[in-house]
Short mmCIF file of C-alpha atoms in Angstrom, two decimals:
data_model
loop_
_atom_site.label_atom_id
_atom_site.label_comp_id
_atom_site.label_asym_id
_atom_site.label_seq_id
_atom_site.Cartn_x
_atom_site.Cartn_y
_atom_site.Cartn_z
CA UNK A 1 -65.89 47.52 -52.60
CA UNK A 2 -65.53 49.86 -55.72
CA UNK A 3 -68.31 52.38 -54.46
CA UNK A 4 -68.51 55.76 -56.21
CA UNK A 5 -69.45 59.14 -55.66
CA UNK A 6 -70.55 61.49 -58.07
CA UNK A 7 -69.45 65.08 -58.45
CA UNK A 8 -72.12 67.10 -59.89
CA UNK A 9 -73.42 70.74 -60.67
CA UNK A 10 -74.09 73.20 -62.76
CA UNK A 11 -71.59 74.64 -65.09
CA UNK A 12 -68.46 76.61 -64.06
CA UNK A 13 -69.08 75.79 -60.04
CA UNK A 14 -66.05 74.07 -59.54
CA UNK A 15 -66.23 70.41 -59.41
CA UNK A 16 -63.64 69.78 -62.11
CA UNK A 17 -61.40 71.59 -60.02
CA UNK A 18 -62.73 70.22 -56.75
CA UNK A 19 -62.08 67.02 -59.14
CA UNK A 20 -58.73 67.71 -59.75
CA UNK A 21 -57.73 68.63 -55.70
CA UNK A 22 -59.00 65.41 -54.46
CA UNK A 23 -57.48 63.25 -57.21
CA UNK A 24 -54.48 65.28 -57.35
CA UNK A 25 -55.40 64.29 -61.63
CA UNK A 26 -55.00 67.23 -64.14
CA UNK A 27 -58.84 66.55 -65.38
CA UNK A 28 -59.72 69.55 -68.07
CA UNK A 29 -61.03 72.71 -65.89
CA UNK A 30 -61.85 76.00 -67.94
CA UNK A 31 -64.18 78.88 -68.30
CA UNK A 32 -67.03 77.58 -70.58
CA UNK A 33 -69.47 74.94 -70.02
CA UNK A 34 -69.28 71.23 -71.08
CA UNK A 35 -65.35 71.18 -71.17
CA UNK A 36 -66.13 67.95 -68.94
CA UNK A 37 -67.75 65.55 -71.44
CA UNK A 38 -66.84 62.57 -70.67
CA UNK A 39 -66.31 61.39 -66.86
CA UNK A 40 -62.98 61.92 -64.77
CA UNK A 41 -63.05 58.40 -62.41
CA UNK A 42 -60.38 58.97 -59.68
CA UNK A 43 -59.52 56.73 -56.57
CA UNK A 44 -58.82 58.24 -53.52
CA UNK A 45 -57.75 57.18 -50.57
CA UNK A 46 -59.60 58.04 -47.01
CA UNK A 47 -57.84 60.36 -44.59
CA UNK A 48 -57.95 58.35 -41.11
CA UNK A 49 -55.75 59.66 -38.64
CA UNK A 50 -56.05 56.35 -36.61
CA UNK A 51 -53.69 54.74 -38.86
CA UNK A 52 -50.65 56.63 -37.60
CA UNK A 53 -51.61 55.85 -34.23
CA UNK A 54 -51.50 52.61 -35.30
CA UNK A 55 -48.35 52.21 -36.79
CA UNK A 56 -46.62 54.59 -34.17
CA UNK A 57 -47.41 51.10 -31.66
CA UNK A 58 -47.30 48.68 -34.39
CA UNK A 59 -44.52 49.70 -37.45
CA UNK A 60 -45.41 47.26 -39.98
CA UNK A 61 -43.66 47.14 -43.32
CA UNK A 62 -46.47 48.82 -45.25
CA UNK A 63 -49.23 50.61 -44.34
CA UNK A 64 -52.38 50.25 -46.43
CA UNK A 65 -55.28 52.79 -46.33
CA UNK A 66 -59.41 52.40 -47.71
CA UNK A 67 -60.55 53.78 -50.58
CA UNK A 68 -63.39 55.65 -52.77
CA UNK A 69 -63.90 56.16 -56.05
CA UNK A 70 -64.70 60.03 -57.18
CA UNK A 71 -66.47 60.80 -60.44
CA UNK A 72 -66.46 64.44 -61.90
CA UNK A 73 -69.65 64.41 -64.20
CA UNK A 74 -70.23 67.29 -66.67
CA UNK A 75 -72.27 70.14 -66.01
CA UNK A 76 -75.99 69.81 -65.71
CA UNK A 77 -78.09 72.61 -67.47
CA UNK A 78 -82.06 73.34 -66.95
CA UNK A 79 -83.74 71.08 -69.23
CA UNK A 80 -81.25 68.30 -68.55
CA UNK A 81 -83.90 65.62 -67.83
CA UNK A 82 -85.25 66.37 -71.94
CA UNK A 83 -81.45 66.27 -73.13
CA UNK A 84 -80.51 69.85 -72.92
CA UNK A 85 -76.77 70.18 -73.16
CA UNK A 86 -76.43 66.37 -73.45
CA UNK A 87 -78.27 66.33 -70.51
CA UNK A 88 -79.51 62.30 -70.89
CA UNK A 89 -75.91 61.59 -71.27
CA UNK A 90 -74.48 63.13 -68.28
CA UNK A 91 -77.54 61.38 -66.02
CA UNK A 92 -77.12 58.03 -66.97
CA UNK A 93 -73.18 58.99 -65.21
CA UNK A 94 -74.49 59.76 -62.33
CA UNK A 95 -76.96 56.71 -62.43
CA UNK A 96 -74.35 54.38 -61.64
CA UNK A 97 -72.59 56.22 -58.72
CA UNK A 98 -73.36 55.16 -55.35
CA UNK A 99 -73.92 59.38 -53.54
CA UNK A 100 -73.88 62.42 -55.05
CA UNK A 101 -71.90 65.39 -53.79
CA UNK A 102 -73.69 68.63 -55.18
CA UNK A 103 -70.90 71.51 -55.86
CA UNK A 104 -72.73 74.94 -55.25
CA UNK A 105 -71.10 78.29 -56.23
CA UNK A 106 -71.11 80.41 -53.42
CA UNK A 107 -68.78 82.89 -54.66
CA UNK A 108 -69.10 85.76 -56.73
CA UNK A 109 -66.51 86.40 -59.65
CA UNK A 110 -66.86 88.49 -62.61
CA UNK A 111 -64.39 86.86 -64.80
CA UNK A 112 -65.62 83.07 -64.15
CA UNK A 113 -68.88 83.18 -66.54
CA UNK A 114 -72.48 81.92 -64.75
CA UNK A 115 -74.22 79.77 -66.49
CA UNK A 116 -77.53 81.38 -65.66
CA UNK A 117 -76.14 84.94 -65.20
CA UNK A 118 -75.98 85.56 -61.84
CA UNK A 119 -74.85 83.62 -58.70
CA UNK A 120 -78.13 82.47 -56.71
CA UNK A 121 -77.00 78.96 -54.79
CA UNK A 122 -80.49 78.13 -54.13
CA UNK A 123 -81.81 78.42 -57.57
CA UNK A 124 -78.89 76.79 -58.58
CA UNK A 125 -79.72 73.78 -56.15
CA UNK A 126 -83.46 74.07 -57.39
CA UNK A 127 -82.22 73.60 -61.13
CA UNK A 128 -80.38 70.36 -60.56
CA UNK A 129 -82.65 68.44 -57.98
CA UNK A 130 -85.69 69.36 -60.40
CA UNK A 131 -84.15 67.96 -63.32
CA UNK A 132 -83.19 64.45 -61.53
CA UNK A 133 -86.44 64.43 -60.27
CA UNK A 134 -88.09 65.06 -63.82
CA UNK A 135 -85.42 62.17 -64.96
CA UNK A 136 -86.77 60.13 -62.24
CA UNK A 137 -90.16 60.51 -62.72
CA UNK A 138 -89.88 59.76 -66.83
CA UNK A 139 -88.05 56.59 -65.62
CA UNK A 140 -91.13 55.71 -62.76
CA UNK A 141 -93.77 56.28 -64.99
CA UNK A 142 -92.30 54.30 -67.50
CA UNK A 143 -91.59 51.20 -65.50
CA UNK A 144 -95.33 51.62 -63.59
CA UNK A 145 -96.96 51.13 -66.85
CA UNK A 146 -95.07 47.69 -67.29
CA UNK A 147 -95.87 46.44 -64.19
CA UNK A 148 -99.75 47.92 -63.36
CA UNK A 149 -101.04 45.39 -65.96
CA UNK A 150 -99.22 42.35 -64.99
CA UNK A 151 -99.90 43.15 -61.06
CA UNK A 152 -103.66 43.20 -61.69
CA UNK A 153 -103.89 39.98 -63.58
CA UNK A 154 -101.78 37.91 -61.29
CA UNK A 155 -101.68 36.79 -57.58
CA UNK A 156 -97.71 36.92 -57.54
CA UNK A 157 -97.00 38.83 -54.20
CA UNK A 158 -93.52 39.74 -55.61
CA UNK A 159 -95.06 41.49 -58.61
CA UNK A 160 -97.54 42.87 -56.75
CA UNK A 161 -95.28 44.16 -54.22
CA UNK A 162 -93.19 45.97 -57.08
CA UNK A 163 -96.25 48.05 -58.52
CA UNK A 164 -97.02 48.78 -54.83
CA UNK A 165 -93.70 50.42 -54.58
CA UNK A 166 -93.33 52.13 -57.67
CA UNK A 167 -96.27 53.58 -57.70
CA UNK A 168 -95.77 55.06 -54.11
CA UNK A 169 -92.64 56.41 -55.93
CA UNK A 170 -94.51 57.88 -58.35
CA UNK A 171 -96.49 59.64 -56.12
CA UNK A 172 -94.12 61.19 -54.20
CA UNK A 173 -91.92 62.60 -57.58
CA UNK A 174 -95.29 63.63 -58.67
CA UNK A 175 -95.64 66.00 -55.87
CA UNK A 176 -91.80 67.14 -56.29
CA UNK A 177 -90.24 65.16 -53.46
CA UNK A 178 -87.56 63.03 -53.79
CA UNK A 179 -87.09 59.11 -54.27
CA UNK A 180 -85.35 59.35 -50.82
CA UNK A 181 -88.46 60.65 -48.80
CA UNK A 182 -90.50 57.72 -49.16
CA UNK A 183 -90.63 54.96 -46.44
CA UNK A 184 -89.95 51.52 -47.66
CA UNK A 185 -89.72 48.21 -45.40
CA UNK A 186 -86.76 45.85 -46.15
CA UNK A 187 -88.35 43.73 -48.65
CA UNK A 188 -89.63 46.73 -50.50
CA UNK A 189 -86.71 48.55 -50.49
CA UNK A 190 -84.98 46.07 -53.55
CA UNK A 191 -87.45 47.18 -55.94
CA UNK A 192 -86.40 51.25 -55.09
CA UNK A 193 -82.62 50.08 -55.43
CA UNK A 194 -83.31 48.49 -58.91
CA UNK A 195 -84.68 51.60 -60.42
CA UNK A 196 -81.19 53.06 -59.57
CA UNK A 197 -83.46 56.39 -59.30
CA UNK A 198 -80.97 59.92 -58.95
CA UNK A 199 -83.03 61.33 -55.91
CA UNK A 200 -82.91 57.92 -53.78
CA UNK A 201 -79.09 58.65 -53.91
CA UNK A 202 -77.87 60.77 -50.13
CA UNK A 203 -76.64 64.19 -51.17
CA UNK A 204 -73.54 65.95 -49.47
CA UNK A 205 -73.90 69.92 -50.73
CA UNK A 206 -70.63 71.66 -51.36
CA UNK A 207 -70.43 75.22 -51.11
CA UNK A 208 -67.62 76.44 -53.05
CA UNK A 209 -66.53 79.83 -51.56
CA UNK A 210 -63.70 82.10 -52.28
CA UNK A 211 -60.50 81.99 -50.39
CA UNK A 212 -61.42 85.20 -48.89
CA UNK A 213 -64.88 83.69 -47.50
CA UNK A 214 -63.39 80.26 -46.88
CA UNK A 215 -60.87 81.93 -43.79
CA UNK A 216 -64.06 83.87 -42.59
CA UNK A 217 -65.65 81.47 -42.13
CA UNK A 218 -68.54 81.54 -44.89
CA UNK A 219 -71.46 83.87 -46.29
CA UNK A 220 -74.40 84.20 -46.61
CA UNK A 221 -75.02 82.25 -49.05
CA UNK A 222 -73.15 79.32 -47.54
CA UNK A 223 -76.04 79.95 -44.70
CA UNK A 224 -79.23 79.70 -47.00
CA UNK A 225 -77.57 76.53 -48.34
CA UNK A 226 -76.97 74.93 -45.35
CA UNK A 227 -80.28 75.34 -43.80
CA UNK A 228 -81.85 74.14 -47.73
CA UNK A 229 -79.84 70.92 -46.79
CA UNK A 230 -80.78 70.67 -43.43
CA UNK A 231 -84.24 71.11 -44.79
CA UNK A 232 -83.85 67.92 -47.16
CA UNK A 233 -81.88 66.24 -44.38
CA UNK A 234 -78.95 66.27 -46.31
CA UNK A 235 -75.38 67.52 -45.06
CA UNK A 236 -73.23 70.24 -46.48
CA UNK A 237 -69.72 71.53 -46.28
CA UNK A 238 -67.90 74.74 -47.04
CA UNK A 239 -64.92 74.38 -49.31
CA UNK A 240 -63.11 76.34 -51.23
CA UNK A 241 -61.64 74.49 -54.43
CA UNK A 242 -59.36 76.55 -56.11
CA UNK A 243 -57.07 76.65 -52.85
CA UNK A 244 -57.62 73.26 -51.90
CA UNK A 245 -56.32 72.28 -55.54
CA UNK A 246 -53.28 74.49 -54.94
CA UNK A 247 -52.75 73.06 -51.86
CA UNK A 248 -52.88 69.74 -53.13
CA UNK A 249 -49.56 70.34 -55.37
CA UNK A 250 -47.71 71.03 -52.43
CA UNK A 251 -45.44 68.49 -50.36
CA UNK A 252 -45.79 67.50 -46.67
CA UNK A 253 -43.93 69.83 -44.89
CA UNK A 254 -45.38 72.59 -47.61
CA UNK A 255 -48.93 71.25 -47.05
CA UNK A 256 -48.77 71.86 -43.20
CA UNK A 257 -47.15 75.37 -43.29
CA UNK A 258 -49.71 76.54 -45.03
CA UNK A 259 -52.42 75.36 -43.05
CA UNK A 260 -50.68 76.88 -40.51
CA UNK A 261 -50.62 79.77 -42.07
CA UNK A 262 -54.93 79.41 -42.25
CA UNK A 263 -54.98 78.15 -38.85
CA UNK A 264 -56.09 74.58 -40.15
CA UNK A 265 -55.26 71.05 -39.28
CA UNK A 266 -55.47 69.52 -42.06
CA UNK A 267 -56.95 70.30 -45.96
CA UNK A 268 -60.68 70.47 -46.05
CA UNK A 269 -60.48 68.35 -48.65
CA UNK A 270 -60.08 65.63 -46.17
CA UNK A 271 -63.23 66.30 -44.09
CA UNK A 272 -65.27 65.99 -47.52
CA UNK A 273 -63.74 62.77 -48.20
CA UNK A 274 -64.87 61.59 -44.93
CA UNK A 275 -68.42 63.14 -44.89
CA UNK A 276 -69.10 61.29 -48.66
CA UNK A 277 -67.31 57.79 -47.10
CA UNK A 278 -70.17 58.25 -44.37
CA UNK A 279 -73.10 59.38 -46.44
CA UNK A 280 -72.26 55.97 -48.01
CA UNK A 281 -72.88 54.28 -44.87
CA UNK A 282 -69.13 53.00 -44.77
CA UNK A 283 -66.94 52.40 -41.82
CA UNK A 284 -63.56 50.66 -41.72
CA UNK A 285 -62.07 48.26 -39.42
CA UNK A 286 -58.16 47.29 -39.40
CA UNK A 287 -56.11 44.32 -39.55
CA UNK A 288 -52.86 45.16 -37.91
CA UNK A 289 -49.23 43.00 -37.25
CA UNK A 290 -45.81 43.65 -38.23
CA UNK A 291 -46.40 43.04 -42.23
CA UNK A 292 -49.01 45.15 -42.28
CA UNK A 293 -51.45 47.96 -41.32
CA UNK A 294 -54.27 47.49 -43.11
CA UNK A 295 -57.46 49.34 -43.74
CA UNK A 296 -60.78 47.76 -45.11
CA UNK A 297 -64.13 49.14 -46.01
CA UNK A 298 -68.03 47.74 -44.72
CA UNK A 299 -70.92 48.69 -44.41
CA UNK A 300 -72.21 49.56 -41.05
CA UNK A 301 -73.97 46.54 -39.15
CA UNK A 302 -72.05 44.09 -41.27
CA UNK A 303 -71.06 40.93 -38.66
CA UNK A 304 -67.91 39.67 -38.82
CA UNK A 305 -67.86 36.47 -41.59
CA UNK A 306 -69.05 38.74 -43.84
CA UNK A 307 -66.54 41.33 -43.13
CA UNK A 308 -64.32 39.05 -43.11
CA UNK A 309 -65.01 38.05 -46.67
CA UNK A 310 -63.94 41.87 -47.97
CA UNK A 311 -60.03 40.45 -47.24
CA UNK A 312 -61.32 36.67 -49.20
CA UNK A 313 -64.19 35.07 -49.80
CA UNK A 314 -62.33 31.87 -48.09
CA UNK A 315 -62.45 33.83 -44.78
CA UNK A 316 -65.64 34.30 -45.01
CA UNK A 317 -66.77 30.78 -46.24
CA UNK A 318 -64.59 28.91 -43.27
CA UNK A 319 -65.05 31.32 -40.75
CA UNK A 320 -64.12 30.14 -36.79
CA UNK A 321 -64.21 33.33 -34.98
CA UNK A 322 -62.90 36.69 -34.71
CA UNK A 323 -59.90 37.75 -32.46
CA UNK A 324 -60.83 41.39 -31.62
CA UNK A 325 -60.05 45.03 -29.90
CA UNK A 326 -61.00 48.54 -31.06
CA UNK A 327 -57.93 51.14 -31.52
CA UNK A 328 -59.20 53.29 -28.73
CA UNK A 329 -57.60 50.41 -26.46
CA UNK A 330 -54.24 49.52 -28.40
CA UNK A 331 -54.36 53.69 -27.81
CA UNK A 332 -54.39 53.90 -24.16
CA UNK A 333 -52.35 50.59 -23.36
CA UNK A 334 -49.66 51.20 -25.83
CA UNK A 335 -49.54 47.42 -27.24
CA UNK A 336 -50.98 43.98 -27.90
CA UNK A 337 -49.71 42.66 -25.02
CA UNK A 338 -51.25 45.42 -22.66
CA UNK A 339 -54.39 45.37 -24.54
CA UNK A 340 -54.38 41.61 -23.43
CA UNK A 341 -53.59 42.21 -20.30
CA UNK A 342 -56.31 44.63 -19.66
CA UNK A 343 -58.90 42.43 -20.66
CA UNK A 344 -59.50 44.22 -23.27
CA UNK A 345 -58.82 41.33 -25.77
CA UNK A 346 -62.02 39.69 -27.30
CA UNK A 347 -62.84 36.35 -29.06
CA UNK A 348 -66.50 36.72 -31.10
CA UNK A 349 -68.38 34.39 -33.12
CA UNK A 350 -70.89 34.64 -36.34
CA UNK A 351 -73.16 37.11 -34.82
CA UNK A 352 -70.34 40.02 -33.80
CA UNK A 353 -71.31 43.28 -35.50
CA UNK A 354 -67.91 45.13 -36.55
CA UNK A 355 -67.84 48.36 -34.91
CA UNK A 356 -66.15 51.26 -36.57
CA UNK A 357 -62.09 50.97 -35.48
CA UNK A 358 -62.19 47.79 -34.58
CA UNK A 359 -58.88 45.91 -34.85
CA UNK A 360 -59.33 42.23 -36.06
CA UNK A 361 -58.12 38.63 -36.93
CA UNK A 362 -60.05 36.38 -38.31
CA UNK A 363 -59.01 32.55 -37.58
CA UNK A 364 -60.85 30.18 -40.68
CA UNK A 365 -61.08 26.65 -42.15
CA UNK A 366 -61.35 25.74 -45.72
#
């Protein structure tokens, strides 16, 4: 499932080296804008603590954890949406990405230049949700003007349904709101997913704070952004890039003495990684014996053939049933065997919705 998230912003906010901490790659970061032309794809894999509690009851031979696909997309300037600063270019990037995480400078730095001259995180947020929007509403207002005609001279309920739909889209960018806001049934909501529109993608704000604000604990600009997001209903984070990035060179046992040293568990990084795996509407479920520990991605509500087709499409296709337990209970009864023993040990059919942690085997026929 090779789903992607885009990094975006404006200029010199961070994400290259945001970019660069959660891919551990050495993508270009520097002190002028567009030094990120072209963009940085990195995989990385999901933090999930349950897999060591797995393996601590399990030990299989290898252990094999999800994945996500970041992608650091150049800077986006005001005018963006007419091709400012190869604006078109750096759009049609994040057309094809799955969520968006939205880096916002919340620190203040003399030497680190600001593209608009000052640090303001809410104009900042303004400039780059206005210009997908304006992108979104060329692209709207194009495609309504195909479709009107040929939806008023035809009885086709598909057709009819589409100009329904994009024109309630058209509306709403009209007005300034986002692709997201409006309300679409299930059979509606193809057509929205076809115009792969920028604003119908969730949105995880990053506040990127100094290491100074990071250990206390914010500022006040971190507040006016996450009360913006909670506005939107979107989510936001604090993190603060240039330390995560240096902490990100460092080994294991470096790694956790200095998040020690911050009174943290574990990088912030990781928690960001999560939050974006979520906004996706992902969970994972496990396949677990002594070859392997396995982790493997779905969406939520999937039922189990069809998550069983993420390992093959043969498991899906010959499906029998699903042999089942969630983690929680190979956690409190120590084994298999226990887990058995308690009951706890479940045999579903075709309709079984995979719950988040559940560990499975899938019996099948071709």
């Amino acid at each position: 499932m090779a789903l992607q998230v885009g990094i975006v912003g404006l200029p010199n906010v961070g994400k290259s080296t945001l970019f660069n901490a959660l891919t551990s790659a050495k993508a270009e970061a520097a002190n002028y804008p567009f030094c990120t032309i072209d963009p940085n794809v990195g995989v990385v894999m999901v933090p999930d603590p349950r897999m060591d509690q797995i393996t601590s009851f399990i030990q299989p031979k290898s252990v094999i954890p999800t994945a996500m696909e970041f992608v650091d997309i150049a800077g986006i300037v005001k005018g963006a949406s007419q091709g400012e600063g190869l604006g078109n270019q750096f759009l049609s990037h994040i057309r094809q990405t799955d969520a968006i995480v939205h880096v916002v400078r919340c620190f203040d730095d003399p030497n680190i230049i600001h593209v608009a001259g000052s640090v303001d995180p809410l104009r900042d947020m303004e400039i780059i949700n206005t210009e997908l929007m304006l992108a979104d509403l060329d692209s709207v207002e194009k495609k309504l003007k195909r479709v009107e005609k040929a939806a008023k001279s035809t009885t086709d309920k598909k057709l009819k349904m589409e100009f329904e739909v994009t024109q309630k889209l058209y509306e709403a960018l009209s007005k300034g709101l986002p692709a997201r806001s409006v309300t679409l049934d299930e059979l509606e909501e193809p057509f929205r997913k076809d115009l792969h529109l920028l604003t119908s993608k969730p949105v995880l704000y990053a506040c990127n704070v100094s290491d100074t604000d990071f250990s206390a604990g914010g500022n006040e600009w971190v507040t006016d952004v996450q009360k913006r997001a909670q506005e939107e209903g979107n989510k936001s984070l604090m993190i603060c890039s240039a330390m995560e990035a240096e902490i990100s060179q460092l080994d294991k046992a470096e790694q956790k003495e200095f998040l020690a040293s911050m009174g943290a568990e574990e990088p912030a990084l990781h928690r960001l990684i999560r939050e974006a795996y979520q906004l996706l509407g992902l969970q994972t479920y496990f396949t677990a014996g002594e070859k392997e520990v396995r982790a493997w991605t779905i969406r939520a509500g999937t039922k189990a053939p069809q998550a069983a087709g993420v390992i093959h499409t043969d498991f899906e296709k010959g499906f029998i049933r699903a042999e089942t337990y969630h983690c929680k209970d190979l956690f409190q009864y120590k084994s298999e065997a226990a887990v058995k023993e308690a009951g706890k040990y479940r045999v579903e059919g075709k309709e079984y919705v995979v719950q988040d942690g559940d560990i499975l085997f899938f019996r099948f026929n071709v």
